Coordinates of C-alpha atoms and ligand atoms in Angstrom, one line a residue:
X1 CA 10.7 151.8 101.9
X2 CA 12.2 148.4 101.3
X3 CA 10.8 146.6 98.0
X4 CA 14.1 144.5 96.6
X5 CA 13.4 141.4 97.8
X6 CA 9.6 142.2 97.0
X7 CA 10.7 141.7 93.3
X8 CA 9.4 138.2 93.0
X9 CA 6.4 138.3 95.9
X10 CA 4.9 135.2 94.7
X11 CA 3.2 133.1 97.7
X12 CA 5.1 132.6 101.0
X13 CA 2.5 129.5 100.6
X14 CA 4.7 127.8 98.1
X15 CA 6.7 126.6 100.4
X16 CA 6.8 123.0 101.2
X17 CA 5.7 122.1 97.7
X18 CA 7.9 119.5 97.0
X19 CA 8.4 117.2 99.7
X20 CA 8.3 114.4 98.3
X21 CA 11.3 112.3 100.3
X22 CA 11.3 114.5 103.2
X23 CA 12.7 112.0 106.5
X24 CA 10.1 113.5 108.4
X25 CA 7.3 112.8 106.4
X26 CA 8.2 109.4 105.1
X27 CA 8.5 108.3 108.9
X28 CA 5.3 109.8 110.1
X29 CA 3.8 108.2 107.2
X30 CA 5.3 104.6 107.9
X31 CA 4.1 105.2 111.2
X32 CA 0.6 106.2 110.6
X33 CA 0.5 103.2 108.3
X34 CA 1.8 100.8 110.5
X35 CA -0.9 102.1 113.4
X36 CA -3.9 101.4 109.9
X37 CA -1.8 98.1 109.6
X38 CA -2.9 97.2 113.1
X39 CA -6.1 97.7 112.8
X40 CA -6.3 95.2 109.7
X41 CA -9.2 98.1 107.7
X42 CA -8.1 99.8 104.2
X43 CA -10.3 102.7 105.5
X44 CA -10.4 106.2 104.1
X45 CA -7.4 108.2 102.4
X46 CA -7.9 112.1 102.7
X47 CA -5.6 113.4 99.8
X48 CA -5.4 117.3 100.6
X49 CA -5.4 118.6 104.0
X50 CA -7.0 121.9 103.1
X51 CA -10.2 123.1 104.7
X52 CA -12.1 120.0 102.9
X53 CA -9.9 117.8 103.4
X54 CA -9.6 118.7 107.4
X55 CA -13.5 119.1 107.3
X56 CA -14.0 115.5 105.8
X57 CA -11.5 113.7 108.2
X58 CA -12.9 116.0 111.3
X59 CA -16.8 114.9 110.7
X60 CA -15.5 111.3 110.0
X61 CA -13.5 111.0 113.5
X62 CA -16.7 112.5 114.8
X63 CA -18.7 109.1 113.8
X64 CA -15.7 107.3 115.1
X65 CA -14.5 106.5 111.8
X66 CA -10.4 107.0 111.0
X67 CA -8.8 109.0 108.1
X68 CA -6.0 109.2 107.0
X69 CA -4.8 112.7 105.8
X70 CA -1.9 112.6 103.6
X71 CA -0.7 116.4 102.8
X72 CA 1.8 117.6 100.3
X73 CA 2.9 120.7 102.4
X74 CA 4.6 120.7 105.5
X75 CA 1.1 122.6 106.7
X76 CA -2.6 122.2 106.8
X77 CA -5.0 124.7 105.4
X78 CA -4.0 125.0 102.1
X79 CA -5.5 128.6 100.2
X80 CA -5.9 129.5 103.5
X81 CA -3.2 129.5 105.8
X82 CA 0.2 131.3 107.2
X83 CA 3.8 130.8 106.7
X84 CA 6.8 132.6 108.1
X85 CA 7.3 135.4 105.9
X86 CA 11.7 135.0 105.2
X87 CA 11.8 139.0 104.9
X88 CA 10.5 140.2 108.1
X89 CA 10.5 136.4 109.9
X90 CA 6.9 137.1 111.3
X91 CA 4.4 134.3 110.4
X92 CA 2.0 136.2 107.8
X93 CA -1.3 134.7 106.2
X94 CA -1.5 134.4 102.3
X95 CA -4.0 136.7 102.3
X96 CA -6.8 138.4 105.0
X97 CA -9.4 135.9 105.2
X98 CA -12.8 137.0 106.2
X99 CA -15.4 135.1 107.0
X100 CA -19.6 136.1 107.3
X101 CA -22.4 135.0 109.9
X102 CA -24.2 133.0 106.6
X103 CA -21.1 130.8 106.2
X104 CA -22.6 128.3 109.3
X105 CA -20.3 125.2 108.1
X106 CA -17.6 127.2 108.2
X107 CA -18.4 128.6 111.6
X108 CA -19.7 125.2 112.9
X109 CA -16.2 123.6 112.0
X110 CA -14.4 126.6 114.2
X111 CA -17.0 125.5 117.0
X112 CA -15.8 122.0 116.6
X113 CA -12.2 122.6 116.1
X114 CA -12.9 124.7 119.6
X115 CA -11.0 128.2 117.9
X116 CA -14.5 130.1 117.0
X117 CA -13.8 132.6 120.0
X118 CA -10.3 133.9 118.2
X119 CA -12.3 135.6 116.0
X120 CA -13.4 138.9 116.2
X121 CA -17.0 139.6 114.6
X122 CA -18.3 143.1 113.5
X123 CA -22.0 143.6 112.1
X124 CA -20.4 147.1 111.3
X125 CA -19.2 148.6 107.8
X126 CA -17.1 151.1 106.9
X127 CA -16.7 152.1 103.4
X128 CA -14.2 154.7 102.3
X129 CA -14.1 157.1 98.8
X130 CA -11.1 157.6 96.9
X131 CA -11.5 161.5 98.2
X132 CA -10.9 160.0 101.9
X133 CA -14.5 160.0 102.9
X134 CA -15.4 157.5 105.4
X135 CA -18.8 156.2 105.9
X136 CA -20.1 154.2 108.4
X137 CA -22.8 151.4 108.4
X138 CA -24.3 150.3 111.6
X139 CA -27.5 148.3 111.7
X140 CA -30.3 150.4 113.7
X141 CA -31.1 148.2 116.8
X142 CA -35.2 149.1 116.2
X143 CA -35.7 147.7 113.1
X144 CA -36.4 144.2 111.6
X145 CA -32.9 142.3 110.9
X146 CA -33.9 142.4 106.5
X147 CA -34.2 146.3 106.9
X148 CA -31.7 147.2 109.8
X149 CA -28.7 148.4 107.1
X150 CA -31.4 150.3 105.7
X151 CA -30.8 154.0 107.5
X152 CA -27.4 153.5 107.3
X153 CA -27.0 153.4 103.9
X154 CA -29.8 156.2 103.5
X155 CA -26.9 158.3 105.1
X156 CA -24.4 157.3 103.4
X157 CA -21.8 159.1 101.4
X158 CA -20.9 156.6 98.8
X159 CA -24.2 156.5 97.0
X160 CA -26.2 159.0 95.3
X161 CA -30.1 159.3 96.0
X162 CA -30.3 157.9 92.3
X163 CA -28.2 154.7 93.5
X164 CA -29.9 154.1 96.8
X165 CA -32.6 153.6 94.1
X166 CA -31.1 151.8 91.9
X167 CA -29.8 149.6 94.7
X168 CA -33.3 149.5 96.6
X169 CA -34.7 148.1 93.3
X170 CA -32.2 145.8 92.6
X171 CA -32.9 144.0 96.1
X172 CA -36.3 143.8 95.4
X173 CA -35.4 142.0 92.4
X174 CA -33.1 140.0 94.1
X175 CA -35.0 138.6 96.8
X176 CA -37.5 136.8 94.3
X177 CA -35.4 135.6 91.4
X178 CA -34.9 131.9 91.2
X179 CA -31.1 131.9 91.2
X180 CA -30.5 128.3 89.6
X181 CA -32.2 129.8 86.1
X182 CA -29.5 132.2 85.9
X183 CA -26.7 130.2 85.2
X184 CA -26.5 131.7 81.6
X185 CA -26.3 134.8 82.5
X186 CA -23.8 137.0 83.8
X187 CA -24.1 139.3 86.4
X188 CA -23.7 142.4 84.2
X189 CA -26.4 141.6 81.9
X190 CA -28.6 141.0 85.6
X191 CA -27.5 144.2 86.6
X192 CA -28.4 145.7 82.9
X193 CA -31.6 144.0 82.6
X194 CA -32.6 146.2 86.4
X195 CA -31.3 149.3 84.9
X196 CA -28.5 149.6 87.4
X197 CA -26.6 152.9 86.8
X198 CA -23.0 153.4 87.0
X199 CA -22.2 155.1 90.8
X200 CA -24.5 151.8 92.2
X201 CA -21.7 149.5 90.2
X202 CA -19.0 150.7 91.0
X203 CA -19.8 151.5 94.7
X204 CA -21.8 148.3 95.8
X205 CA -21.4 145.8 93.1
X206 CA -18.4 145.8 92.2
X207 CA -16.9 145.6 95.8
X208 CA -19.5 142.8 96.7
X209 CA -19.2 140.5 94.1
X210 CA -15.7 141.6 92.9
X211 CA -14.5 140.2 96.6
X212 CA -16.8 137.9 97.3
X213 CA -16.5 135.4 93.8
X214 CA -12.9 136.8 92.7
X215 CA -14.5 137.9 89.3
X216 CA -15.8 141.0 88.0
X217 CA -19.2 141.7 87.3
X218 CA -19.2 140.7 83.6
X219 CA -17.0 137.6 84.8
X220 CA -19.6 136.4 87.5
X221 CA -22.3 134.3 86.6
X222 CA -26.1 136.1 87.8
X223 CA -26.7 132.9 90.0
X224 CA -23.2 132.9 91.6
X225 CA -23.3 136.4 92.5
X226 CA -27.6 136.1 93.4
X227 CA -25.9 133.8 96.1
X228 CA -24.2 135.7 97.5
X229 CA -27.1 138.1 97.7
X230 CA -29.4 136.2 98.8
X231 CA -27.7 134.4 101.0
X232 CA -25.2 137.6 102.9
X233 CA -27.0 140.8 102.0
X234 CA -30.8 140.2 102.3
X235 CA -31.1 138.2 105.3
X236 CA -29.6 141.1 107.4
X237 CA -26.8 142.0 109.7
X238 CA -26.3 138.2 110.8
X239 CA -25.6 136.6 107.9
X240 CA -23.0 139.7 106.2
X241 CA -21.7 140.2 109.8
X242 CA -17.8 140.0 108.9
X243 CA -15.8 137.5 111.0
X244 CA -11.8 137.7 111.2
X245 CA -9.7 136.0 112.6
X246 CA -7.0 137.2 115.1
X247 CA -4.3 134.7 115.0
X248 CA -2.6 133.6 112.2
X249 CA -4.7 131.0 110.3
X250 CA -2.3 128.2 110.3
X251 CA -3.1 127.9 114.2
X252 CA -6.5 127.6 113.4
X253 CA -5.8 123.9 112.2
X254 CA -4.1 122.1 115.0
X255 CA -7.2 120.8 116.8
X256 CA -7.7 119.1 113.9
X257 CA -4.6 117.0 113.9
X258 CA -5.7 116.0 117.8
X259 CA -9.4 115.4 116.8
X260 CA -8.8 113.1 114.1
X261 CA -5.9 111.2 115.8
X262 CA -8.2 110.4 118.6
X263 CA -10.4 108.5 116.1
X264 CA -7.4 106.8 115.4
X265 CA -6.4 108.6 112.2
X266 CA -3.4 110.3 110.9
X267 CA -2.5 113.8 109.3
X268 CA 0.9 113.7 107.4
X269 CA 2.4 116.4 106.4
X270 CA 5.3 116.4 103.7
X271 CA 3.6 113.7 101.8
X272 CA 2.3 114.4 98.2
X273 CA 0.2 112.1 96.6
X274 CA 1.6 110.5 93.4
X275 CA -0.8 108.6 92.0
X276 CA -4.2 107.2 92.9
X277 CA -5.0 103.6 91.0
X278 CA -7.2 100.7 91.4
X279 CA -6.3 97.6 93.1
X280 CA -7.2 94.2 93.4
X281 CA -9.0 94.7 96.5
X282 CA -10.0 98.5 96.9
X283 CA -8.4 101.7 95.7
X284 CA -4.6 102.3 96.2
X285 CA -2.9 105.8 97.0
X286 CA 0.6 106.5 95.9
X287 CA 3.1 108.7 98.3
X288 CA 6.7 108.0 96.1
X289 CA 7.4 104.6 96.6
X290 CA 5.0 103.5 99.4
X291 CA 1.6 102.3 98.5
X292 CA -1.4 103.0 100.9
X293 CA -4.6 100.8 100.4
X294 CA -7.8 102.0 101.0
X295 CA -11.7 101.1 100.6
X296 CA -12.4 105.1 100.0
X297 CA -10.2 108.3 98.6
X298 CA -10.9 111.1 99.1
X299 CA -9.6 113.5 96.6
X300 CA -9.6 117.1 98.5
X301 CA -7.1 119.0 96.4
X302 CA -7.5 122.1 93.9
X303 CA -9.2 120.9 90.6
X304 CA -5.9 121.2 88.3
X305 CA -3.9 118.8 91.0
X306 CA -7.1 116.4 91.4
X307 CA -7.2 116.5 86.9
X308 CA -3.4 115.8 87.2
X309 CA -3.5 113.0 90.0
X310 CA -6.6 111.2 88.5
X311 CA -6.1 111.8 84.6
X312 CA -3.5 108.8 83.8
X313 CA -4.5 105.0 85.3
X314 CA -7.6 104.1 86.4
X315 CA -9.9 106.7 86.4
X316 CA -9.0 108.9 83.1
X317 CA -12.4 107.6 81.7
X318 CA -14.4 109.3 85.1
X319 CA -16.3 112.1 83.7
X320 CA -15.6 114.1 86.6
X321 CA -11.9 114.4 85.4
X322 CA -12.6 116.0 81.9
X323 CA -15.7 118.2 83.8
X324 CA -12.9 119.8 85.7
X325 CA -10.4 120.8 83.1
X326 CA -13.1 123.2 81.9
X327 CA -12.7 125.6 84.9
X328 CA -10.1 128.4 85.1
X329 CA -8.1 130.4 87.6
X330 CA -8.5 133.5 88.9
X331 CA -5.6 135.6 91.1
X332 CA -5.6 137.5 94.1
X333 CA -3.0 139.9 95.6
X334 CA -2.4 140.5 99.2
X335 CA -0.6 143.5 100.8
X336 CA 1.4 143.2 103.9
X337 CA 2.0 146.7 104.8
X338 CA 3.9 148.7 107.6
X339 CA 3.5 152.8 108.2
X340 CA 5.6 154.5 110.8
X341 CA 2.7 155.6 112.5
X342 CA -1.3 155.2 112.4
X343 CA -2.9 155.2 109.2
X344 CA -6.3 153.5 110.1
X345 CA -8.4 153.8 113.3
X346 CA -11.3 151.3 111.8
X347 CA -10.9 147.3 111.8
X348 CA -11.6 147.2 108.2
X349 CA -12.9 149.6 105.0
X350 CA -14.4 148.8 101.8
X351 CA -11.7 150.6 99.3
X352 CA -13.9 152.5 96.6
X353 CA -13.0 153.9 93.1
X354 CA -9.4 152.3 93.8
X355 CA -7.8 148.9 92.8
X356 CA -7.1 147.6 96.1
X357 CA -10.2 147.0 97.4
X358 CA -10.2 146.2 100.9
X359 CA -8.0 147.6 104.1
X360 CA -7.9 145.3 107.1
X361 CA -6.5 147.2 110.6
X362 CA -3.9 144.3 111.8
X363 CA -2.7 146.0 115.0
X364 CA -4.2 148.1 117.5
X365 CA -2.2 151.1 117.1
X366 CA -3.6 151.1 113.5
X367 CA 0.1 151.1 111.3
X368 CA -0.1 147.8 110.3
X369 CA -2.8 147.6 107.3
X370 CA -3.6 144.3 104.8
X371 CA -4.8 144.9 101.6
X372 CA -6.6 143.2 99.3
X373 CA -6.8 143.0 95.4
X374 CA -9.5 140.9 93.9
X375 CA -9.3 139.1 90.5
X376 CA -6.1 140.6 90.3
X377 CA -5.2 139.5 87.0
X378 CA -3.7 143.0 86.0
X379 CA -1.0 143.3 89.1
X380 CA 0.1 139.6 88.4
X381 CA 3.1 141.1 86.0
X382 CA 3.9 144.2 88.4
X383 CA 7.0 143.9 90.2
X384 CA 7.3 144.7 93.3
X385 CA 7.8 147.7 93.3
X386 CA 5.2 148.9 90.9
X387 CA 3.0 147.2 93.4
X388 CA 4.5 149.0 96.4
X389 CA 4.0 152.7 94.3
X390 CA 0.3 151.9 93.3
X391 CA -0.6 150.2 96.6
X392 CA 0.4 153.0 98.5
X393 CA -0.9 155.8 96.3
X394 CA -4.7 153.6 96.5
X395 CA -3.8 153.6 100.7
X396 CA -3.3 157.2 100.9
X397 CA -6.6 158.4 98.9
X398 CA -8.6 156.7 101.1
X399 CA -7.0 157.3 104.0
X400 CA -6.4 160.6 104.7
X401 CA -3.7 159.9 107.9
X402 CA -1.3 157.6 105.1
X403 CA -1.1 161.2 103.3
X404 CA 1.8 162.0 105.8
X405 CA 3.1 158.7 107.0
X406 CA 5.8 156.5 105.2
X407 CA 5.4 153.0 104.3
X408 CA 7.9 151.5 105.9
X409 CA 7.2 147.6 105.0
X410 CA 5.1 146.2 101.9
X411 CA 5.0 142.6 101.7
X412 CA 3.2 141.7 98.5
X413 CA 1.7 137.7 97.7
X414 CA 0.9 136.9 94.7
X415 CA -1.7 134.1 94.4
X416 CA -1.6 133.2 90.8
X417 CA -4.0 130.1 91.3
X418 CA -6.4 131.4 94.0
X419 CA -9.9 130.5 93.2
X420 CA -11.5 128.9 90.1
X421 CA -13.8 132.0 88.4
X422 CA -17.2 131.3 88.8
X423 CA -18.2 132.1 85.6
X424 CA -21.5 131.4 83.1
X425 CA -20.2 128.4 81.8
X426 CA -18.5 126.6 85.4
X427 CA -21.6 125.5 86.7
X428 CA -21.1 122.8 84.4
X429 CA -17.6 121.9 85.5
X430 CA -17.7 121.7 89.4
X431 CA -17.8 118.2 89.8
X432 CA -19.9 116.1 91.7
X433 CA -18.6 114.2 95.3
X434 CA -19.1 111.3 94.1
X435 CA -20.0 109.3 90.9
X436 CA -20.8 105.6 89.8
X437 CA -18.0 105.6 87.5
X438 CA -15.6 105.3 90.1
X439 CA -16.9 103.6 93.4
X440 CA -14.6 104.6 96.6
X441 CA -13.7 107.9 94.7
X442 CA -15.0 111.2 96.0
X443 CA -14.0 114.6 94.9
X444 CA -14.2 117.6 97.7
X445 CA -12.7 121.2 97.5
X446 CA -14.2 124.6 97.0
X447 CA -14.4 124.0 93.3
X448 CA -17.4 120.8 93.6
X449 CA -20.3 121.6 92.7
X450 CA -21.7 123.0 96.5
X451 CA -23.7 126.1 94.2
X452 CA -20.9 128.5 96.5
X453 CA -18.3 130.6 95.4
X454 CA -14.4 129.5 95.7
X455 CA -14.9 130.1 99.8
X456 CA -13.9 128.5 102.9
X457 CA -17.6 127.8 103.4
X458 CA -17.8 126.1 100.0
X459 CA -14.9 124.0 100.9
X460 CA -16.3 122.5 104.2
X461 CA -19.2 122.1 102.7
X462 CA -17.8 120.0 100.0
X463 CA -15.7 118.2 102.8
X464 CA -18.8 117.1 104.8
X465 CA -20.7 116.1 101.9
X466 CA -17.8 113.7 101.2
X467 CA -17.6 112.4 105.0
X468 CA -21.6 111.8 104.1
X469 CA -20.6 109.8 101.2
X470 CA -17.8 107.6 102.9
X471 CA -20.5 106.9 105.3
X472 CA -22.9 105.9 102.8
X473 CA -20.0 103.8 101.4
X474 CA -18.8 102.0 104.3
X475 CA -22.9 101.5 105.5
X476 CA -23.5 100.0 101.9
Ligands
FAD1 C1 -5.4 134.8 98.5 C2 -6.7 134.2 98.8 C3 -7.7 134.9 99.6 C4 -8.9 134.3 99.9 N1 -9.8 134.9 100.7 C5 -10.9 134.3 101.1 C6 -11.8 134.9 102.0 O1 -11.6 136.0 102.4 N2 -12.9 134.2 102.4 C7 -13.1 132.9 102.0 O2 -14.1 132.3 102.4 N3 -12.3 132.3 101.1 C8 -11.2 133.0 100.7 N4 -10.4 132.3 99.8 C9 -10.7 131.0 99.3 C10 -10.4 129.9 100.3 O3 -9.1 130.1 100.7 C11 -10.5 128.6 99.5 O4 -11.7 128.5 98.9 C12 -10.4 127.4 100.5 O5 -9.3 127.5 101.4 C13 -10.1 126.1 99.6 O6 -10.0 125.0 100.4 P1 -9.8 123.6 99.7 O7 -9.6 122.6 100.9 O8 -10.9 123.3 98.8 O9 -8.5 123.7 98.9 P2 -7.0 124.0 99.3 O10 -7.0 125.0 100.4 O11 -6.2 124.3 98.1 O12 -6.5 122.6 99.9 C14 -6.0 121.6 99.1 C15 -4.8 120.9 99.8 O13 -4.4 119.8 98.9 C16 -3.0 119.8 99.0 N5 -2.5 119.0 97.9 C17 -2.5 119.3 96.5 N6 -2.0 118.3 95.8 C18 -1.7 117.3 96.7 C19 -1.1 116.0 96.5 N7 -0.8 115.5 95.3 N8 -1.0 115.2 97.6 C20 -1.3 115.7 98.8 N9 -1.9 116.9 99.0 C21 -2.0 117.7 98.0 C22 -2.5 121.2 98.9 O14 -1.2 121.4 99.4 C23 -3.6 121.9 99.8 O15 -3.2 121.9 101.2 C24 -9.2 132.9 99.4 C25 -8.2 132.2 98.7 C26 -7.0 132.8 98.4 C27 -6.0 132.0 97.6

């Protein structure tokens, strides 16, 4: 097993954080401004090049209108992307990300970006014990989409007749409750008020929500986890069928670049964003030393970068600034891992009663595995080697083939700053797109105020409702 250089596995992401001067970028930048330059318009500044930053620019070169995307990293795709690992020299993603059928801005941006087809879709489940028991969940072909899980998870192994009860009731429950009210509340005390026994927790909703908001239960407020009920689990296999993608998420992103050029925009990489001021005629965008004029910003970054880039100068007094500091961070741990032979014959499992929580199969001869830890706050201080021990003992209860095969690689990424927690009281700090305070100055990311989780779905959402609002601006 090789763990030394696993002894500060903090994101391969980080790279590319400080660019600021880079030849590359500052020319690509001159360049792209002297093409804006031509065109005698301030236009739109995209600050972030993450999914809602790409989404924004995409939908705007769509109504022929040009943005400029101006990108710290020497990447697009921000949370979600790859890098070249330096140990192995493969290009690895941060983290598995999955995707489900009820995400359709995500999926419609994948249509656009014309890379929907490298994903592989599954309306199958497999869920796996911490004994090694494997249980399968196929939707029956006969019955109504809302009920199709329904025989499968009567046959399951994971749930005790009293929690297929539990759970049955709690759907019931879920279907009809007007998730906005329950904003207060957390998902614990939902799952308390509909007498929700233990084996139903910690078999269904703890892996649901745990994964699915980065929280745990008691974490999670009811209407942020009632989301993702009501909008994956109830509607049927369609909307929880699980999308992944088969190439490395970075090369996801490059139709974007060719989309929004041929609108006559930009995307530089390489070029943080300074400072973001008023001018005397429109809005002005920092990048070092170069100053970048434009009639609308768009401020696409994580919330703590947009609070740093907008509290000093002219927009401390927005409210949307102090809104944000109110959220916090929650971390998530990926496993890159290698066995000398097959471990896993199914494209993914649920992990139960362990704390990695999901396995993803990442080669067809089934010895390359991804594993995912969830609000992950309690491996953040492992080393890498305590992760390596614990990852591997959680991989070899579940899957009884690991019991004899040796990990040969394990490739742990720490994501400190993943998501923001969805929590009782963040409803009331996602901020708003825009806001009369600041005309010209929209806000976008997965942390606005979409009524999503910290997803990929929640981001592009928040991108397109800030290409909507550029729109409005320029139309107005
Ligand atoms: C480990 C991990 C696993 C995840 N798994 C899933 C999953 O399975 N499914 C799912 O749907 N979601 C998942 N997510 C969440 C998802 O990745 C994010 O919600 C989404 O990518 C956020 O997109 P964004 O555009 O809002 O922000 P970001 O992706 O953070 O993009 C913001 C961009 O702004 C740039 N930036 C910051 N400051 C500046 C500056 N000063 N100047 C210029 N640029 C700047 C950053 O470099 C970054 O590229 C996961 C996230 C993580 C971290």
């Amino acid at each position: 097993m090789q763990h030394p250089a696993n002894d500060n596995p903090e994101s391969p992401s980080q790279e590319g954080q400080n660019p600021e001067g880079h030849p590359a970028a500052q020319r690509a930048l001159h360049w792209a401004l002297a093409a804006r330059a031509r065109r005698g318009e301030p236009g739109v500044v995209v600050v972030g090049g993450g999914l809602a930053g790409l989404a924004c620019a995409v939908r705007l070169a769509e109504r022929g209108m040009p943005a400029l995307v101006l990108e710290a990293r020497r990447r697009l795709g921000g949370r979600a992307s790859s890098a070249v690992d330096g140990q192995s020299g493969e290009e690895i993603d941060n983290c598995q990300h999955v995707t489900l059928g009820c995400c359709d801005r995500y999926l419609a941006l994948l249509r656009t970006l014309g890379v929907l087809h490298t994903f592989a879709f599954s309306d199958e489940q497999w869920w796996r014990t911490s004994e090694g028991r494997l249980s399968h969940l196929r939707p029956s072909s006969w019955l109504p989409a809302r009920t199709s899980m329904l025989p499968a998870l009567l046959a399951s192994h994971f749930l005790s007749p009293k929690a297929k009860l539990d759970l049955a009731r709690a759907c019931a429950a879920a279907a009809v409750v007007e998730r906005e009210a329950m904003q207060q509340q957390s998902f614990a005390q939902w799952l308390d008020a509909h007498d929700q026994g233990e084996l139903v927790r910690e078999h269904f909703w703890t892996p649901l929500i745990v994964s699915a908001c980065n929280a745990t239960l008691e974490a999670t407020s009811a209407a942020s986890a009632l989301h993702v009920v009501q909008g994956a689990v109830l509607p049927g296999p369609h909307a929880s069928r699980i999308g992944l993608p088969t190439t490395p998420l970075r090369a996801l992103y490059d139709p974007a670049r060719e989309i929004i050029s041929r609108a006559g925009g930009a995307v530089v990489e390489g070029a943080a964003v300074s400072a973001i001021d008023r001018g005397a005629c429109g809005l002005v965008v920092r990048v070092g030393s170069t100053a970048v004029r434009a009639r609308c910003v768009v401020v696409a970054t994580p919330f703590e970068k947009a609070t740093g880039l907008l509290a000093s100068g002219a927009f401390a007094s927005d409210p949307r600034v102090e809104q944000m500091r109110g959220l916090s961070h929650s971390p998530i741990l990926g496993l890159h891992m290698r066995f000398d032979r097959r471990v896993m014959h199914e494209p993914h499992a649920v992990m139960l009663g362990t704390g990695v929580q999901w396995a993803f199969r990442k080669d067809d001869a089934g010895c390359v595995v991804h594993g995912v830890v969830s609000a992950a706050d309690a491996w953040m201080n492992l080393s890498g080697a305590e992760i390596e021990a614990r990852a591997l003992a959680d991989v070899r209860a579940c899957f009884p083939l690991a019991r004899v095969a040796k990990l040969e690689r394990c490739r742990a990424v720490k994501e400190r700053f993943a998501t923001f927690v969805p929590s009782c009281s963040s409803h009331a700090h996602r901020a708003r797109t825009a806001h009369e305070a600041s005309p010209g100055l929209l806000i976008a990311g997965d942390h606005t105020d979409t009524g999503w989780p910290a997803t990929m779905e929640g981001a592009v959402r928040s991108g397109e409702a800030a290409a909507r609002a550029v729109v409005m601006a320029f139309a107005g």
